[in-house]
Amino acid sequence: RVINGGWQLSDGHALEQTIDRAPLIDTFNQLADDGFTTFDCADIYTGVEALLGQFIAKRKAMLGYDDIEVHTKFVPDLAQLHQIDYRYVERIIHRSLQRLNKELLDLVQLHWWDYDIAGCLTIADALMQLQKKGLIAHLGTTNFDTHHLKQLVEAGYPLVSNQVQYSVLDRRPEREMVQFCQKNNVSLLCYGTLAGGFLSERYLGQRAPTARLENRSLVKYQLVIEDSLGWEGYQALLNLLKQIAERHQCDIANVASAYMLQKEAVAAVIIGTRSARHIAANKRLRQVSLLKDDISAIEQFLAQFPTLEGEPFALERLMGSKHRNIMKMNLSEA
């Protein structure tokens, strides 16, 4: 129910400093030893599939078997969408297998940058063919809206999950997607649950940042705060989450994650792990069980505020949107 996220480990995520990857394999081993054996990555998270592959190879040599599950993504470049075919898909899937030191990809999640460009269903079919060949165990999607999830399901795509931004700050999936997922036995894997770190004690009582933020996650989720609760409402939310956290002897991040884990259709939350200091917090999350009064207090508070407009990832697709402008859409081949 807690998946180790890999986006924050990719080249280009940090804006002010580079990531020291040297200690990460030890961190990954600690996570796995504590039962956090599922890792999320993508073909466009530059360097992350290869890093996980190094970890998997070393751990397999140590244990004598592979106990790591990897959720990766197939994210063809926006510039390539109009021309990709089965051979392209096959090449990228084999590349992920090679990078990850895997014979089978546990979950491949399809992403499609622009629905106005034809070919999404054709590429979904290509992934299904590779699944039948034994290269992929399960197929999902990432950042799909409900309408296009329906199209995939109706076309016979064996959809098990949709990875989507979903948190106390971004409740777009509750408009239509949750009901669709419940009806069609599709799990939601939630990223942004901690808003890149904004849902933590670090920002409690602080003014809105005016200086350049340190990474792309914080840039992204500051926009989410602006378009949902606003900074004042966000600070009030942090105070509420802190009160609940104190009653449960945990922290704000634990409460934010535990709240999402009790949501309908949510199978897991994806939490970025850049260092060993995050492991203790993830372990503590296992012990947090929010009371009905806690959940009710959060929901009553959120009901006073809007969430982002439209379906999940709709603003991120909208030409000219500030949410789209921070996206990098041509990273697969690079």
XYZ file of N, CA and C in Angstrom, residues 117-334:
654
model
N -4.031 13.307 -30.890
C -3.159 12.567 -31.801
C -3.589 11.105 -31.779
N -3.982 10.586 -32.911
C -4.480 9.210 -32.995
C -3.368 8.210 -32.685
N -3.793 7.020 -32.244
C -2.829 5.947 -32.058
C -2.789 5.338 -30.676
N -3.468 5.948 -29.726
C -3.411 5.460 -28.347
C -3.889 4.011 -28.242
N -5.030 3.692 -28.875
C -5.570 2.331 -28.790
C -4.675 1.337 -29.527
N -4.055 1.773 -30.608
C -3.132 0.911 -31.349
C -1.922 0.561 -30.495
N -1.396 1.539 -29.787
C -0.237 1.301 -28.928
C -0.639 0.469 -27.717
N -1.845 0.672 -27.217
C -2.344 -0.178 -26.124
C -2.381 -1.632 -26.583
N -2.808 -1.844 -27.825
C -2.838 -3.201 -28.377
C -1.421 -3.778 -28.486
N -0.449 -2.950 -28.843
C 0.937 -3.409 -28.914
C 1.429 -3.873 -27.543
N 1.070 -3.135 -26.499
C 1.442 -3.547 -25.145
C 0.768 -4.870 -24.774
N -0.470 -5.054 -25.212
C -1.169 -6.308 -24.949
C -0.465 -7.477 -25.639
N 0.026 -7.251 -26.841
C 0.761 -8.303 -27.557
C 2.039 -8.671 -26.808
N 2.735 -7.683 -26.287
C 3.959 -7.940 -25.531
C 3.650 -8.621 -24.202
N 2.481 -8.324 -23.643
C 2.047 -9.046 -22.446
C 1.841 -10.521 -22.767
N 1.196 -10.809 -23.900
C 0.962 -12.193 -24.307
C 2.268 -12.931 -24.589
N 3.302 -12.192 -24.988
C 4.607 -12.805 -25.227
C 5.367 -13.080 -23.930
N 4.815 -12.644 -22.797
C 5.441 -12.925 -21.510
C 6.440 -11.896 -21.036
N 6.401 -10.695 -21.624
C 7.325 -9.643 -21.213
C 6.744 -8.739 -20.127
N 5.420 -8.730 -20.006
C 4.723 -7.838 -19.081
C 3.697 -8.643 -18.296
N 3.684 -8.478 -16.975
C 2.704 -9.189 -16.154
C 1.348 -8.473 -16.161
N 1.362 -7.184 -15.861
C 0.117 -6.426 -15.742
C 0.220 -5.119 -16.516
N -0.936 -4.635 -16.983
C -0.999 -3.387 -17.723
C -1.884 -2.376 -17.001
N -1.397 -1.152 -16.951
C -2.167 -0.068 -16.359
C -2.027 1.186 -17.194
N -2.355 2.305 -16.601
C -2.211 3.610 -17.245
C -1.689 4.601 -16.221
N -1.262 5.727 -16.705
C -0.902 6.817 -15.812
C -1.428 8.123 -16.399
N -2.074 8.912 -15.564
C -2.597 10.232 -15.942
C -3.669 10.173 -17.021
N -4.405 9.080 -17.110
C -5.542 9.023 -18.024
C -6.776 9.617 -17.354
N -7.643 10.237 -18.157
C -8.918 10.707 -17.627
C -9.950 9.586 -17.757
N -11.119 9.798 -17.170
C -12.116 8.733 -17.105
C -12.613 8.336 -18.488
N -12.849 9.310 -19.359
C -13.360 9.022 -20.703
C -12.421 8.083 -21.455
N -11.142 8.331 -21.382
C -10.195 7.506 -22.132
C -9.898 6.184 -21.423
N -10.092 6.141 -20.124
C -10.057 4.846 -19.444
C -11.187 3.955 -19.948
N -12.355 4.548 -20.108
C -13.505 3.793 -20.625
C -13.207 3.250 -22.016
N -12.601 4.061 -22.862
C -12.261 3.613 -24.211
C -11.322 2.415 -24.175
N -10.325 2.461 -23.324
C -9.378 1.362 -23.219
C -10.072 0.080 -22.750
N -10.894 0.204 -21.719
C -11.592 -0.971 -21.187
C -12.516 -1.563 -22.242
N -13.248 -0.701 -22.951
C -14.160 -1.177 -24.002
C -13.407 -1.839 -25.150
N -12.141 -1.434 -25.362
C -11.324 -2.021 -26.424
C -10.655 -3.329 -25.983
N -10.860 -3.721 -24.733
C -10.306 -4.979 -24.241
C -8.966 -4.867 -23.540
N -8.505 -3.654 -23.292
C -7.246 -3.457 -22.569
C -7.430 -3.953 -21.135
N -6.580 -4.864 -20.666
C -6.765 -5.470 -19.330
C -6.282 -4.537 -18.219
N -6.979 -3.457 -18.029
C -6.575 -2.369 -17.136
C -6.691 -2.783 -15.667
N -5.575 -2.752 -14.947
C -5.614 -3.072 -13.521
C -5.479 -1.831 -12.652
N -4.867 -0.753 -13.208
C -4.622 0.415 -12.365
C -4.453 1.671 -13.205
N -4.701 2.806 -12.558
C -4.392 4.119 -13.145
C -3.631 4.898 -12.092
N -2.420 5.328 -12.444
C -1.647 6.160 -11.533
C -2.059 7.604 -11.754
N -2.416 8.291 -10.675
C -3.055 9.586 -10.814
C -2.695 10.478 -9.632
N -2.661 11.772 -9.870
C -2.426 12.733 -8.793
C -3.691 12.843 -7.942
N -3.564 12.549 -6.652
C -4.747 12.497 -5.781
C -4.275 12.743 -4.358
N -4.809 13.777 -3.741
C -4.381 14.147 -2.387
C -5.443 15.033 -1.750
N -5.173 15.458 -0.536
C -6.083 16.396 0.116
C -6.138 17.722 -0.633
N -5.128 18.005 -1.438
C -5.083 19.249 -2.210
C -5.695 19.099 -3.600
N -5.670 17.901 -4.144
C -6.150 17.659 -5.509
C -7.128 16.493 -5.490
N -8.408 16.829 -5.547
C -9.466 15.799 -5.421
C -10.196 15.563 -6.743
N -9.548 15.855 -7.849
C -10.184 15.682 -9.150
C -10.706 14.263 -9.406
N -10.022 13.207 -8.964
C -10.536 11.857 -9.237
C -11.926 11.589 -8.663
N -12.353 12.378 -7.694
C -13.646 12.128 -7.052
C -14.830 12.552 -7.918
N -14.573 13.303 -8.990
C -15.676 13.745 -9.849
C -16.312 12.569 -10.598
N -15.492 11.753 -11.250
C -16.001 10.624 -12.033
C -15.162 9.360 -11.882
N -13.866 9.545 -11.731
C -12.940 8.423 -11.862
C -13.109 7.363 -10.784
N -13.297 7.767 -9.545
C -13.428 6.797 -8.453
C -14.592 5.847 -8.711
N -15.727 6.396 -9.117
C -16.899 5.559 -9.389
C -16.618 4.591 -10.540
N -15.967 5.074 -11.604
C -15.625 4.205 -12.733
C -14.696 3.079 -12.278
N -13.689 3.418 -11.482
C -12.722 2.418 -11.037
C -13.374 1.355 -10.159
N -14.265 1.768 -9.290
C -14.968 0.792 -8.451
C -15.796 -0.161 -9.316
N -16.453 0.372 -10.302
C -17.311 -0.434 -11.173
C -16.506 -1.411 -12.022
N -15.289 -1.035 -12.397
C -14.499 -1.828 -13.334
C -13.279 -2.506 -12.688
N -13.255 -2.514 -11.368
C -12.184 -3.197 -10.630
C -10.802 -2.668 -11.018
N -10.690 -1.356 -11.078
C -9.428 -0.683 -11.394
C -8.919 0.008 -10.129
N -7.656 -0.178 -9.823
C -7.064 0.433 -8.638
C -6.441 1.780 -8.977
N -6.548 2.712 -8.052
C -5.854 3.988 -8.179
C -4.554 3.929 -7.385
N -3.445 4.256 -8.045
C -2.150 4.388 -7.405
C -1.858 5.881 -7.347
N -1.778 6.431 -6.162
C -1.819 7.886 -5.993
C -0.437 8.500 -5.794
N -0.100 9.456 -6.653
C 1.098 10.246 -6.425
C 0.681 11.651 -6.009
N 1.645 12.410 -5.511
C 1.331 13.754 -5.026
C 0.653 13.760 -3.682
N 0.599 12.623 -3.011
C -0.084 12.514 -1.724
C 0.513 13.471 -0.699
N 1.807 13.695 -0.796
C 2.484 14.603 0.133
C 2.848 15.931 -0.536
N 2.374 16.119 -1.768
C 2.589 17.373 -2.503
C 4.062 17.771 -2.518
N 4.912 16.788 -2.791
C 6.339 17.073 -2.918
C 7.010 17.505 -1.631
N 6.316 17.364 -0.497
C 6.856 17.788 0.789
C 6.103 18.953 1.398
N 5.188 19.562 0.644
C 4.394 20.660 1.194
C 3.494 20.184 2.334
N 3.100 18.921 2.317
C 2.270 18.395 3.398
C 3.176 17.795 4.476
N 3.841 18.709 5.186
C 4.767 18.318 6.248
C 4.952 19.488 7.204
N 5.584 19.209 8.321
C 5.840 20.237 9.328
C 6.764 21.334 8.809
N 7.548 21.026 7.803
C 8.529 21.983 7.295
C 7.898 23.312 6.898
N 6.663 23.272 6.385
C 6.020 24.494 5.880
C 4.959 25.050 6.829
N 4.755 24.394 7.953
C 3.753 24.856 8.909
C 4.153 26.229 9.465
N 3.248 27.193 9.345
C 3.504 28.527 9.857
C 4.403 29.379 8.989
N 4.722 28.893 7.784
C 5.617 29.629 6.900
C 4.833 30.459 5.872
N 5.462 31.502 5.387
C 4.885 32.283 4.301
C 5.105 31.575 2.972
N 4.316 31.946 1.992
C 4.460 31.347 0.665
C 5.862 31.625 0.127
N 6.518 30.609 -0.438
C 7.877 30.809 -0.964
C 7.894 31.851 -2.079
N 8.894 32.685 -2.045
C 9.082 33.672 -3.113
C 10.378 33.420 -3.866
N 11.317 32.719 -3.223
C 12.579 32.385 -3.878
C 12.389 31.157 -4.776
N 13.354 30.910 -5.647
C 13.331 29.748 -6.531
C 13.264 28.475 -5.686
N 12.322 27.602 -6.012
C 12.159 26.361 -5.279
C 13.222 25.355 -5.707
N 13.471 24.365 -4.843
C 14.635 23.494 -5.058
C 14.410 22.374 -6.049
N 13.128 22.040 -6.349
C 12.901 20.960 -7.317
C 11.572 21.144 -8.029
N 11.368 20.337 -9.062
C 10.181 20.469 -9.909
C 8.908 20.062 -9.170
N 9.011 19.144 -8.214
C 7.829 18.757 -7.443
C 7.242 19.947 -6.705
N 8.100 20.700 -6.041
C 7.612 21.844 -5.276
C 7.013 22.910 -6.189
N 7.617 23.121 -7.356
C 7.041 24.061 -8.328
C 5.642 23.610 -8.713
N 5.510 22.330 -9.017
C 4.237 21.763 -9.443
C 3.170 21.909 -8.361
N 3.515 21.550 -7.130
C 2.483 21.521 -6.091
C 2.207 22.893 -5.484
N 3.105 23.839 -5.645
C 2.753 25.201 -5.252
C 1.628 25.721 -6.146
N 1.658 25.360 -7.425
C 0.565 25.733 -8.327
C -0.753 25.085 -7.880
N -0.676 23.848 -7.431
C -1.876 23.155 -6.949
C -2.452 23.886 -5.741
N -1.585 24.298 -4.819
C -2.048 25.035 -3.635
C -2.714 26.345 -4.053
N -2.107 27.049 -5.001
C -2.662 28.322 -5.457
C -4.068 28.147 -6.014
N -4.317 27.061 -6.714
C -5.599 26.864 -7.394
C -6.598 26.049 -6.583
N -6.275 25.744 -5.342
C -7.216 24.978 -4.511
C -7.500 25.733 -3.211
N -6.670 25.553 -2.218
C -6.936 26.162 -0.916
C -6.390 27.579 -0.795
N -5.424 27.936 -1.632
C -4.708 29.187 -1.403
C -3.778 29.004 -0.213
N -2.798 29.901 -0.061
C -1.807 29.700 0.997
C -2.420 29.762 2.392
N -3.368 30.640 2.599
C -3.987 30.754 3.930
C -4.779 29.488 4.265
N -5.559 28.988 3.309
C -6.310 27.758 3.534
C -5.392 26.570 3.713
N -4.306 26.558 2.959
C -3.314 25.488 3.081
C -2.700 25.476 4.478
N -2.387 26.643 5.017
C -1.839 26.717 6.367
C -2.856 26.231 7.406
N -4.116 26.557 7.184
C -5.160 26.068 8.100
C -5.260 24.544 8.022
N -5.111 23.990 6.817
C -5.125 22.534 6.663
C -3.952 21.905 7.403
N -2.762 22.482 7.260
C -1.608 21.950 7.974
C -1.841 21.938 9.476
N -2.458 22.986 9.998
C -2.749 23.037 11.427
C -3.709 21.928 11.836
N -4.723 21.679 11.015
C -5.668 20.604 11.308
C -4.974 19.246 11.273
N -4.171 19.004 10.238
C -3.461 17.727 10.115
C -2.482 17.544 11.276
N -1.871 18.636 11.729
C -0.942 18.559 12.862
C -1.675 18.152 14.144
N -2.856 18.697 14.354
C -3.638 18.321 15.536
C -3.974 16.828 15.527
N -4.374 16.333 14.361
C -4.689 14.907 14.229
C -3.429 14.074 14.421
N -2.320 14.525 13.855
C -1.055 13.795 13.969
C -0.623 13.668 15.425
N -0.792 14.720 16.184
C -0.395 14.674 17.596
C -1.208 13.650 18.368
N -2.486 13.514 18.023
C -3.322 12.512 18.708
C -2.876 11.094 18.383
N -2.307 10.910 17.186
C -1.882 9.568 16.765
C -0.376 9.359 16.896
N 0.316 10.338 17.479
C 1.767 10.250 17.680
C 2.502 9.959 16.365
N 2.153 10.756 15.365
C 2.795 10.623 14.054
C 3.015 12.023 13.498
N 3.225 12.143 12.217
C 3.458 13.462 11.644
C 2.415 13.793 10.574
N 2.477 15.007 10.067
C 1.507 15.488 9.080
C 1.494 14.601 7.844
N 2.668 14.217 7.369
C 2.750 13.369 6.174
C 2.027 12.042 6.386
N 2.180 11.459 7.585
C 1.485 10.208 7.882
C -0.026 10.371 7.807
N -0.534 11.469 8.340
C -1.981 11.705 8.329
C -2.471 11.913 6.903
N -1.730 12.704 6.120
C -2.124 12.952 4.727
C -2.172 11.650 3.935
N -1.204 10.759 4.169
C -1.171 9.479 3.463
C -2.258 8.542 3.967
N -2.416 8.467 5.273
C -3.431 7.579 5.850
C -4.827 7.988 5.392
N -5.062 9.282 5.267
C -6.356 9.759 4.783
C -6.629 9.253 3.376
N -5.606 9.308 2.500
C -5.794 8.840 1.130
C -5.963 7.328 1.066
N -5.296 6.596 1.943
C -5.379 5.134 1.909
C -6.754 4.604 2.301
N -7.563 5.431 2.959
C -8.913 4.983 3.288
C -9.936 5.380 2.215
N -9.457 6.033 1.155
C -10.346 6.465 0.080
C -10.754 5.284 -0.805
N -11.979 5.341 -1.309
C -12.474 4.293 -2.196
C -11.641 4.233 -3.475
N -11.364 3.019 -3.920
C -10.617 2.706 -5.146
C -9.116 2.909 -5.009
N -8.653 3.470 -3.908
C -7.213 3.705 -3.734
C -6.546 2.433 -3.223
N -5.594 1.935 -4.008
C -4.856 0.736 -3.617
C -3.553 1.079 -2.905
N -2.932 2.193 -3.297
C -1.627 2.527 -2.727
C -1.331 4.006 -2.903
N -0.417 4.485 -2.062
C 0.148 5.827 -2.227
C 1.615 5.672 -2.616
N 2.086 6.586 -3.448
C 3.462 6.556 -3.924
C 4.222 7.663 -3.211
N 5.211 7.277 -2.427
C 5.947 8.237 -1.605
C 7.406 8.220 -2.020
N 7.905 9.377 -2.426
C 9.294 9.476 -2.843
C 10.243 9.222 -1.685
N 11.305 8.494 -1.978
C 12.295 8.171 -0.947
C 13.674 8.510 -1.467
N 14.196 9.634 -1.007
C 15.509 10.079 -1.472
C 16.625 9.757 -0.485
N 16.260 9.397 0.753
C 17.291 9.078 1.739
C 16.706 8.186 2.822
N 17.593 7.622 3.630
C 17.180 6.680 4.669
C 16.315 7.343 5.742
N 16.395 8.676 5.862
C 15.631 9.330 6.929
C 14.124 9.254 6.704
N 13.705 8.955 5.476
C 12.276 8.850 5.202
C 11.717 7.483 5.579
N 12.596 6.505 5.802
C 12.119 5.144 6.020
C 11.329 5.033 7.313
N 11.796 5.667 8.377
C 11.108 5.585 9.671
C 9.688 6.135 9.569
N 9.513 7.227 8.813
C 8.178 7.809 8.647
C 7.265 6.852 7.894
N 7.803 6.188 6.862
C 6.998 5.227 6.112
C 6.604 4.042 6.978
N 7.510 3.595 7.827
C 7.194 2.485 8.739
C 6.111 2.894 9.732
N 6.183 4.133 10.202
C 5.202 4.621 11.169
C 3.806 4.687 10.554
N 3.745 4.930 9.256
C 2.452 5.010 8.569
C 1.645 3.728 8.744
N 2.327 2.596 8.836
C 1.635 1.319 9.010
C 0.804 1.277 10.290
N 1.209 2.057 11.275
C 0.534 2.033 12.574
C -0.585 3.062 12.682
N -0.717 3.924 11.670
C -1.696 5.009 11.751
C -3.040 4.542 11.209
N -4.043 4.598 12.048
C -5.410 4.267 11.647
C -6.310 5.424 12.063
N -6.692 6.240 11.106
C -7.495 7.426 11.425
C -8.879 7.028 11.911
N -9.375 7.800 12.847
C -10.725 7.583 13.370
C -11.741 8.253 12.451
N -12.986 7.842 12.597
C -14.051 8.457 11.792
C -14.110 9.954 12.020
N -13.885 10.374 13.262
C -13.911 11.803 13.572
C -12.775 12.550 12.868
N -11.613 11.898 12.748
C -10.489 12.508 12.039
C -10.840 12.732 10.565
N -11.376 11.681 9.958
C -11.737 11.751 8.538
C -12.821 12.792 8.311
N -13.806 12.794 9.208
C -14.899 13.756 9.088
C -14.385 15.193 9.204
N -13.454 15.422 10.122
C -12.906 16.776 10.310
C -12.167 17.240 9.052
N -11.394 16.344 8.444
C -10.670 16.702 7.216
C -11.641 16.988 6.088
N -12.644 16.136 5.942
C -13.588 16.306 4.831
C -14.441 17.555 5.000
N -14.840 17.855 6.227
C -15.614 19.081 6.460
C -14.769 20.312 6.148
N -13.495 20.255 6.493
C -12.610 21.381 6.182
C -12.454 21.539 4.676
N -12.178 20.454 3.969
C -11.945 20.527 2.524
C -13.183 20.973 1.766
N -14.357 20.672 2.296
C -15.602 21.035 1.623
C -15.756 22.551 1.468
N -14.999 23.312 2.217
C -15.070 24.774 2.123
C -14.297 25.323 0.914
N -13.488 24.470 0.281
C -12.563 24.948 -0.742
C -12.775 24.195 -2.056
N -12.449 24.844 -3.168
C -12.514 24.146 -4.463
C -11.310 23.243 -4.639
N -11.418 22.301 -5.566
C -10.240 21.567 -6.010
C -9.930 22.016 -7.434
N -8.917 21.462 -8.038
C -8.555 21.861 -9.394
C -9.684 21.551 -10.368
N -9.728 22.279 -11.461
C -10.801 22.124 -12.437
C -10.643 20.831 -13.238
N -11.796 20.272 -13.632
C -11.811 19.201 -14.614
C -11.374 17.848 -14.105
N -11.030 16.995 -15.062
C -10.596 15.635 -14.791
C -9.115 15.612 -14.399
N -8.651 14.521 -13.803
C -7.226 14.425 -13.517
C -6.373 14.641 -14.758
N -5.343 15.435 -14.615
C -4.344 15.759 -15.631
C -4.896 16.591 -16.786
N -6.134 17.062 -16.680
C -6.690 17.877 -17.760
C -5.974 19.223 -17.865
N -5.721 19.875 -16.740
C -5.019 21.158 -16.764
C -3.585 20.990 -17.247
N -3.005 19.824 -16.931
C -1.627 19.560 -17.347
C -1.533 19.334 -18.856
N -2.663 19.014 -19.500
C -2.691 18.834 -20.957
C -3.081 20.116 -21.693
N -3.659 21.067 -20.993
C -4.242 22.245 -21.616
C -3.168 23.197 -22.121
N -3.184 23.451 -23.419
C -2.191 24.337 -24.033
C -2.246 25.720 -23.387
N -1.100 26.208 -22.962
C -1.019 27.524 -22.343
C -1.227 27.520 -20.845
N -1.650 26.384 -20.281
C -1.879 26.302 -18.832
C -0.555 26.349 -18.083
N -0.545 27.018 -16.941
C 0.674 27.056 -16.121
C 1.035 25.668 -15.615
N 0.023 24.795 -15.499
C 0.281 23.419 -15.066
C 0.959 22.618 -16.180
N 0.672 22.943 -17.425
C 1.317 22.273 -18.557
C 2.736 22.785 -18.781
N 2.934 24.056 -18.521
C 4.219 24.684 -18.864
C 5.394 24.111 -18.107
N 5.156 23.438 -16.985
C 6.271 22.864 -16.226
C 6.578 21.433 -16.655
N 5.765 20.871 -17.597
C 5.956 19.496 -18.039
C 7.089 19.383 -19.054
N 7.808 18.281 -18.984
C 8.805 17.927 -19.994
C 8.266 16.722 -20.751
N 7.950 16.923 -22.030
C 7.192 15.927 -22.780
C 8.008 15.164 -23.814
N 9.287 15.380 -23.820
C 10.143 14.682 -24.799
C 11.423 14.212 -24.104
N 11.279 13.162 -23.302
C 12.397 12.672 -22.513
C 12.757 11.218 -22.787
N 11.878 10.457 -23.455
C 12.105 9.030 -23.598
C 13.365 8.733 -24.391
N 13.495 9.346 -25.561
C 14.660 9.082 -26.394
C 15.926 9.684 -25.792
N 15.794 10.819 -25.128
C 16.953 11.415 -24.471
C 17.491 10.515 -23.375
